[in-house]
Each structure stands twice: as C-alpha cells, then as structure tokens.
Amino acid sequence: EAQVTQNPRYLITVTGKKLTVTCSQNMNHEYMSWYRQDPGLGLRQIYYSMNVEVTDKGDVPEGYKVSRKEKRNFPLILESPSPNQTSLYFCASRGTGGLQPQHFGDGTRLSIL
Amino acid sequence: DQQVKQNSPSLSVQEGRISILNCDYTNSMFDYFLWYKKYPAEGPTFLISISSIKDKNEDGRFTVFLNKSAKHLSLHIVPSQPGDSAVYFCAASVQSGTYKYIFGTGTRLKVLA
C-alpha cells in the first residue's frame, strides 16, 4: 500500500531535549516536505526537499533541521525544542513530472512542556 | 502575508444540498490548485485539483472552479453527504521550480442529516 509513515504519532517532551520525527514514503517520490498545523493558521511549510541531499526552507523553518540522505526518508529534527513548537506536524511526498498532488502522513502531535 | 485565504472558518449544509467552499489567492504566479479533505486524527487527503489553464474540473460529486481574473477558486459538492463532514483546505503552487505549496487556513464543513 502506498503510504507516508510518520513516527511517533504522539510525543510529550520537555524544553531543550532534542527529538527527531521520522518520515518514510514507499512511493519512490523525489519531493518531500514537512508542515505544521496550528489553529487558525492552517498548514504552514517548514522545510522541503526536491531530492536526495537537496533541501530548502519553507515559510517557518526557525528551530527545525532536516536531512535527506535517502530518497525514502526525510526526518525532522528539533535540536532544542521550545513550547512554541507544540503543534501537529505532517510529512508529505509527491512525485515529479506533471501535475501531481502531495500525499500526507497521518500526523505527529508534539507537546513541548 | 496570507497568499491563500479561506475566509469562511465553517459551513453547515443540509444533506443532499450543495456545499460551496471558497478560496482566494493573491499570487498570480500560482498555476496549480488543489483541495484536500481532512478528518480528525488523519492526514489531509487529496480530493481534486485544477491547472491554471482550465476553469473547471469535475470528479464525481466534486467540481472545482477557477476564476483567474478574480483569483478565486471554489469547490462544489453535490449532493452533500454526512461523510463529507471534514475540514477542507485549498492549496496553491507554482509547479515550475520549487513545487512549494501554500495552504489556506481551512473550512470546517458540517453536513447535517
């Protein structure tokens, strides 16, 4: 089954404790992206990657890092999480060529205390 | 600066009637528009899209209309069903180059049985 898998689905942690949210897709997609969803603000793009070793900032990259060492994986790293990073996070992927929609994972709810 | 706006946070419609969800954008470079549906505890699911070279795209009960001069798109659901109750996001993208996606803030649709 074609899917985007995020882990963990839920995490409660404390300020300053480094964490990584993993994202993996099995559709051989070149493009991957991370979003955060906050009430009243919709989905805002954090980082995206056009291909392996190619990443770029979205609209809200501050406090986040990403890496793209393999095509299927695109982890989101919070080096020193803060309470304003409490949010619902989504990973997405899409293929290149033509007009194609993004496919989303089921989300990761992060609470930073 | 919100480049994609959904001005109605919520909408209630009677089952069997038409649901019309609206979206406005400001960037004339956008050339690909999408609608996503999101249920609680799930990721957004792609619903329908339209290229800027078209003004209408239809898929079953769902039709998207694009008015480029007004920078406005709308999603029509006919007939509306209780299972359509969800949050709907519109998104816009410039497909040449970075494939960066900008999402609206969402409209919560409730279809009343």
Short mmCIF file of C-alpha atoms in Angstrom, two decimals:
data_model
loop_
_atom_site.label_atom_id
_atom_site.label_comp_id
_atom_site.label_asym_id
_atom_site.label_seq_id
_atom_site.Cartn_x
_atom_site.Cartn_y
_atom_site.Cartn_z
CA GLU A 1 0.00 0.00 0.00
CA ALA A 2 1.33 3.41 -1.00
CA GLN A 3 1.82 5.47 2.11
CA VAL A 4 3.72 8.09 4.06
CA THR A 5 4.59 6.90 7.57
CA GLN A 6 5.44 9.20 10.45
CA ASN A 7 6.75 8.24 13.86
CA PRO A 8 5.98 8.83 16.61
CA ARG A 9 2.29 9.73 16.32
CA TYR A 10 2.27 11.42 19.70
CA LEU A 11 5.08 12.76 21.86
CA ILE A 12 5.18 14.79 25.05
CA THR A 13 8.61 16.07 25.96
CA VAL A 14 10.37 18.92 27.73
CA THR A 15 12.06 22.07 26.57
CA GLY A 16 15.57 21.58 25.27
CA LYS A 17 15.51 17.81 24.84
CA LYS A 18 16.46 17.01 21.24
CA LEU A 19 13.94 14.99 19.30
CA THR A 20 13.53 13.56 15.82
CA VAL A 21 10.31 12.83 13.98
CA THR A 22 10.83 10.28 11.25
CA CYS A 23 9.07 10.23 7.89
CA SER A 24 9.26 7.48 5.32
CA GLN A 25 7.49 7.00 1.99
CA ASN A 26 7.30 3.91 -0.20
CA MET A 27 6.27 5.57 -3.46
CA ASN A 28 9.76 6.41 -4.72
CA HIS A 29 8.85 10.11 -4.61
CA GLU A 30 11.53 12.71 -5.15
CA TYR A 31 9.75 15.54 -3.36
CA MET A 32 9.14 15.50 0.40
CA SER A 33 8.00 18.20 2.77
CA TRP A 34 7.18 18.98 6.39
CA TYR A 35 4.26 21.10 7.59
CA ARG A 36 2.91 22.19 10.92
CA GLN A 37 -0.76 22.80 11.56
CA ASP A 38 -1.85 25.31 14.16
CA PRO A 39 -5.37 26.58 14.97
CA GLY A 40 -6.36 29.46 12.73
CA LEU A 41 -3.15 29.23 10.73
CA GLY A 42 -3.73 26.21 8.53
CA LEU A 43 -0.80 24.20 7.21
CA ARG A 44 2.50 26.01 7.07
CA GLN A 45 5.51 24.58 5.31
CA ILE A 46 8.64 24.10 7.43
CA TYR A 47 11.15 22.55 5.01
CA TYR A 48 11.01 20.71 1.74
CA SER A 49 13.33 18.55 -0.32
CA MET A 50 13.38 18.22 -4.08
CA ASN A 51 15.64 15.17 -3.98
CA VAL A 52 18.41 13.46 -2.02
CA GLU A 53 20.79 15.99 -0.47
CA VAL A 54 18.63 18.89 -1.73
CA THR A 55 16.63 20.71 0.94
CA ASP A 56 15.25 24.21 1.27
CA LYS A 57 13.42 26.34 3.79
CA GLY A 58 9.67 26.75 3.77
CA ASP A 59 7.78 29.53 5.49
CA VAL A 60 8.52 28.63 9.14
CA PRO A 61 11.95 26.92 9.32
CA GLU A 62 13.23 28.52 12.54
CA GLY A 63 14.09 25.95 15.20
CA TYR A 64 13.98 22.97 12.83
CA LYS A 65 16.51 20.95 10.85
CA VAL A 66 16.04 18.31 8.19
CA SER A 67 18.21 15.90 6.28
CA ARG A 68 17.65 13.88 3.12
CA LYS A 69 20.28 11.17 2.90
CA GLU A 70 17.98 8.62 1.30
CA LYS A 71 15.13 9.09 -1.11
CA ARG A 72 12.54 7.43 1.10
CA ASN A 73 13.34 9.18 4.41
CA PHE A 74 13.03 12.80 5.47
CA PRO A 75 13.42 13.22 9.25
CA LEU A 76 12.51 16.43 11.06
CA ILE A 77 14.89 17.38 13.86
CA LEU A 78 14.20 19.72 16.75
CA GLU A 79 17.61 20.35 18.30
CA SER A 80 16.33 22.33 21.28
CA PRO A 81 12.53 22.18 21.34
CA SER A 82 10.57 25.04 22.84
CA PRO A 83 6.90 25.32 23.84
CA ASN A 84 6.06 27.36 20.71
CA GLN A 85 6.88 24.25 18.68
CA THR A 86 3.93 22.43 20.24
CA SER A 87 1.90 21.59 17.17
CA LEU A 88 0.56 18.95 14.81
CA TYR A 89 3.16 18.01 12.20
CA PHE A 90 2.61 16.43 8.81
CA CYS A 91 5.05 14.93 6.36
CA ALA A 92 4.14 14.76 2.67
CA SER A 93 5.60 13.45 -0.56
CA ARG A 94 4.92 13.67 -4.28
CA GLY A 95 6.49 12.56 -7.49
CA THR A 96 7.90 14.92 -10.10
CA GLY A 97 6.68 15.35 -13.63
CA GLY A 98 3.25 16.66 -14.48
CA LEU A 99 0.72 17.95 -12.03
CA GLN A 100 0.69 15.67 -9.03
CA PRO A 101 -0.78 16.12 -5.56
CA GLN A 102 1.10 15.60 -2.33
CA HIS A 103 0.36 12.57 -0.20
CA PHE A 104 0.33 13.13 3.55
CA GLY A 105 1.16 11.05 6.57
CA ASP A 106 -1.28 10.81 9.46
CA GLY A 107 0.50 13.39 11.56
CA THR A 108 2.60 13.67 14.71
CA ARG A 109 1.26 15.59 17.67
CA LEU A 110 4.11 17.14 19.62
CA SER A 111 3.70 18.74 23.04
CA ILE A 112 6.73 20.60 24.39
CA LEU A 113 6.41 21.42 28.10
CA ASP B 1 1.00 37.91 4.25
CA GLN B 2 -1.58 35.21 3.61
CA GLN B 3 -1.29 34.31 -0.06
CA VAL B 4 -4.13 31.78 0.08
CA LYS B 5 -7.23 32.67 2.07
CA GLN B 6 -10.28 30.74 3.11
CA ASN B 7 -12.48 33.36 4.68
CA SER B 8 -15.17 31.04 6.00
CA PRO B 9 -13.94 29.04 9.01
CA SER B 10 -17.06 26.91 9.00
CA LEU B 11 -20.06 25.96 6.90
CA SER B 12 -23.18 23.92 7.64
CA VAL B 13 -25.24 22.37 4.88
CA GLN B 14 -28.24 20.08 4.82
CA GLU B 15 -27.70 16.58 3.42
CA GLY B 16 -28.49 16.41 -0.28
CA ARG B 17 -27.91 20.12 -0.87
CA ILE B 18 -24.92 21.78 -2.49
CA SER B 19 -21.84 22.73 -0.46
CA ILE B 20 -19.74 25.58 -1.82
CA LEU B 21 -16.34 26.22 -0.31
CA ASN B 22 -14.38 29.27 -1.39
CA CYS B 23 -10.72 30.17 -1.61
CA ASP B 24 -8.96 33.38 -2.71
CA TYR B 25 -5.32 33.83 -3.62
CA THR B 26 -3.08 36.79 -4.27
CA ASN B 27 -0.10 35.42 -6.20
CA SER B 28 -0.76 35.41 -9.95
CA MET B 29 2.19 33.01 -10.43
CA PHE B 30 0.24 30.12 -8.92
CA ASP B 31 -0.54 27.60 -11.66
CA TYR B 32 -1.81 24.56 -9.80
CA PHE B 33 -4.57 24.48 -7.22
CA LEU B 34 -5.71 21.64 -5.02
CA TRP B 35 -8.35 20.79 -2.47
CA TYR B 36 -7.67 18.47 0.43
CA LYS B 37 -10.07 16.95 2.91
CA LYS B 38 -9.02 16.26 6.48
CA TYR B 39 -10.72 14.10 9.08
CA PRO B 40 -9.70 14.27 12.76
CA ALA B 41 -6.60 12.24 13.64
CA GLU B 42 -5.75 11.72 9.96
CA GLY B 43 -3.56 13.47 7.44
CA PRO B 44 -5.04 15.60 4.66
CA THR B 45 -6.31 13.54 1.74
CA PHE B 46 -6.15 14.82 -1.80
CA LEU B 47 -9.59 15.49 -3.24
CA ILE B 48 -9.37 17.31 -6.57
CA SER B 49 -7.08 19.70 -8.40
CA ILE B 50 -7.08 22.11 -11.30
CA SER B 51 -4.43 23.55 -13.53
CA SER B 52 -4.43 27.27 -14.28
CA ILE B 53 -5.08 26.52 -17.96
CA LYS B 54 -8.55 25.24 -17.07
CA ASP B 55 -11.53 26.88 -15.41
CA LYS B 56 -13.35 23.76 -14.29
CA ASN B 57 -12.54 20.22 -13.24
CA GLU B 58 -15.08 17.64 -12.22
CA ASP B 59 -14.75 14.33 -10.39
CA GLY B 60 -17.97 12.68 -9.39
CA ARG B 61 -19.77 14.82 -6.83
CA PHE B 62 -16.84 17.25 -6.63
CA THR B 63 -16.23 20.15 -9.00
CA VAL B 64 -13.57 22.81 -8.70
CA PHE B 65 -13.98 26.15 -10.47
CA LEU B 66 -11.15 28.57 -11.11
CA ASN B 67 -11.63 32.25 -11.89
CA LYS B 68 -8.16 33.57 -12.65
CA SER B 69 -9.20 37.17 -13.18
CA ALA B 70 -10.75 37.22 -9.71
CA LYS B 71 -8.01 35.00 -8.24
CA HIS B 72 -10.73 32.83 -6.79
CA LEU B 73 -11.46 29.14 -6.71
CA SER B 74 -14.36 27.22 -5.31
CA LEU B 75 -15.21 23.63 -4.53
CA HIS B 76 -18.75 22.43 -5.14
CA ILE B 77 -20.02 19.22 -3.55
CA VAL B 78 -23.30 17.96 -4.96
CA PRO B 79 -25.13 16.30 -3.33
CA SER B 80 -23.58 16.74 0.09
CA GLN B 81 -23.42 13.69 2.33
CA PRO B 82 -22.81 13.35 6.08
CA GLY B 83 -19.49 11.62 5.31
CA ASP B 84 -18.32 14.84 3.67
CA SER B 85 -18.16 16.48 7.09
CA ALA B 86 -14.48 17.38 7.48
CA VAL B 87 -12.05 20.28 7.26
CA TYR B 88 -11.28 21.32 3.69
CA PHE B 89 -8.02 23.02 2.76
CA CYS B 90 -7.28 24.70 -0.52
CA ALA B 91 -3.68 24.90 -1.64
CA ALA B 92 -1.80 26.63 -4.43
CA SER B 93 1.53 26.01 -6.03
CA VAL B 94 3.91 27.19 -8.72
CA GLN B 95 4.76 23.94 -10.47
CA SER B 96 7.84 25.06 -12.33
CA GLY B 97 10.77 25.26 -9.96
CA THR B 98 10.38 24.53 -6.31
CA TYR B 99 6.89 22.98 -6.12
CA LYS B 100 6.33 24.98 -2.97
CA TYR B 101 2.75 24.70 -1.70
CA ILE B 102 0.80 27.37 0.15
CA PHE B 103 -2.26 26.26 2.10
CA GLY B 104 -5.30 28.16 3.26
CA THR B 105 -6.47 28.05 6.86
CA GLY B 106 -9.26 25.56 6.19
CA THR B 107 -13.07 25.49 6.26
CA ARG B 108 -14.89 23.08 8.53
CA LEU B 109 -17.85 21.62 6.66
CA LYS B 110 -20.69 20.02 8.59
CA VAL B 111 -23.33 18.17 6.60
CA LEU B 112 -26.50 17.76 8.60
CA ALA B 113 -28.53 14.58 8.17
#
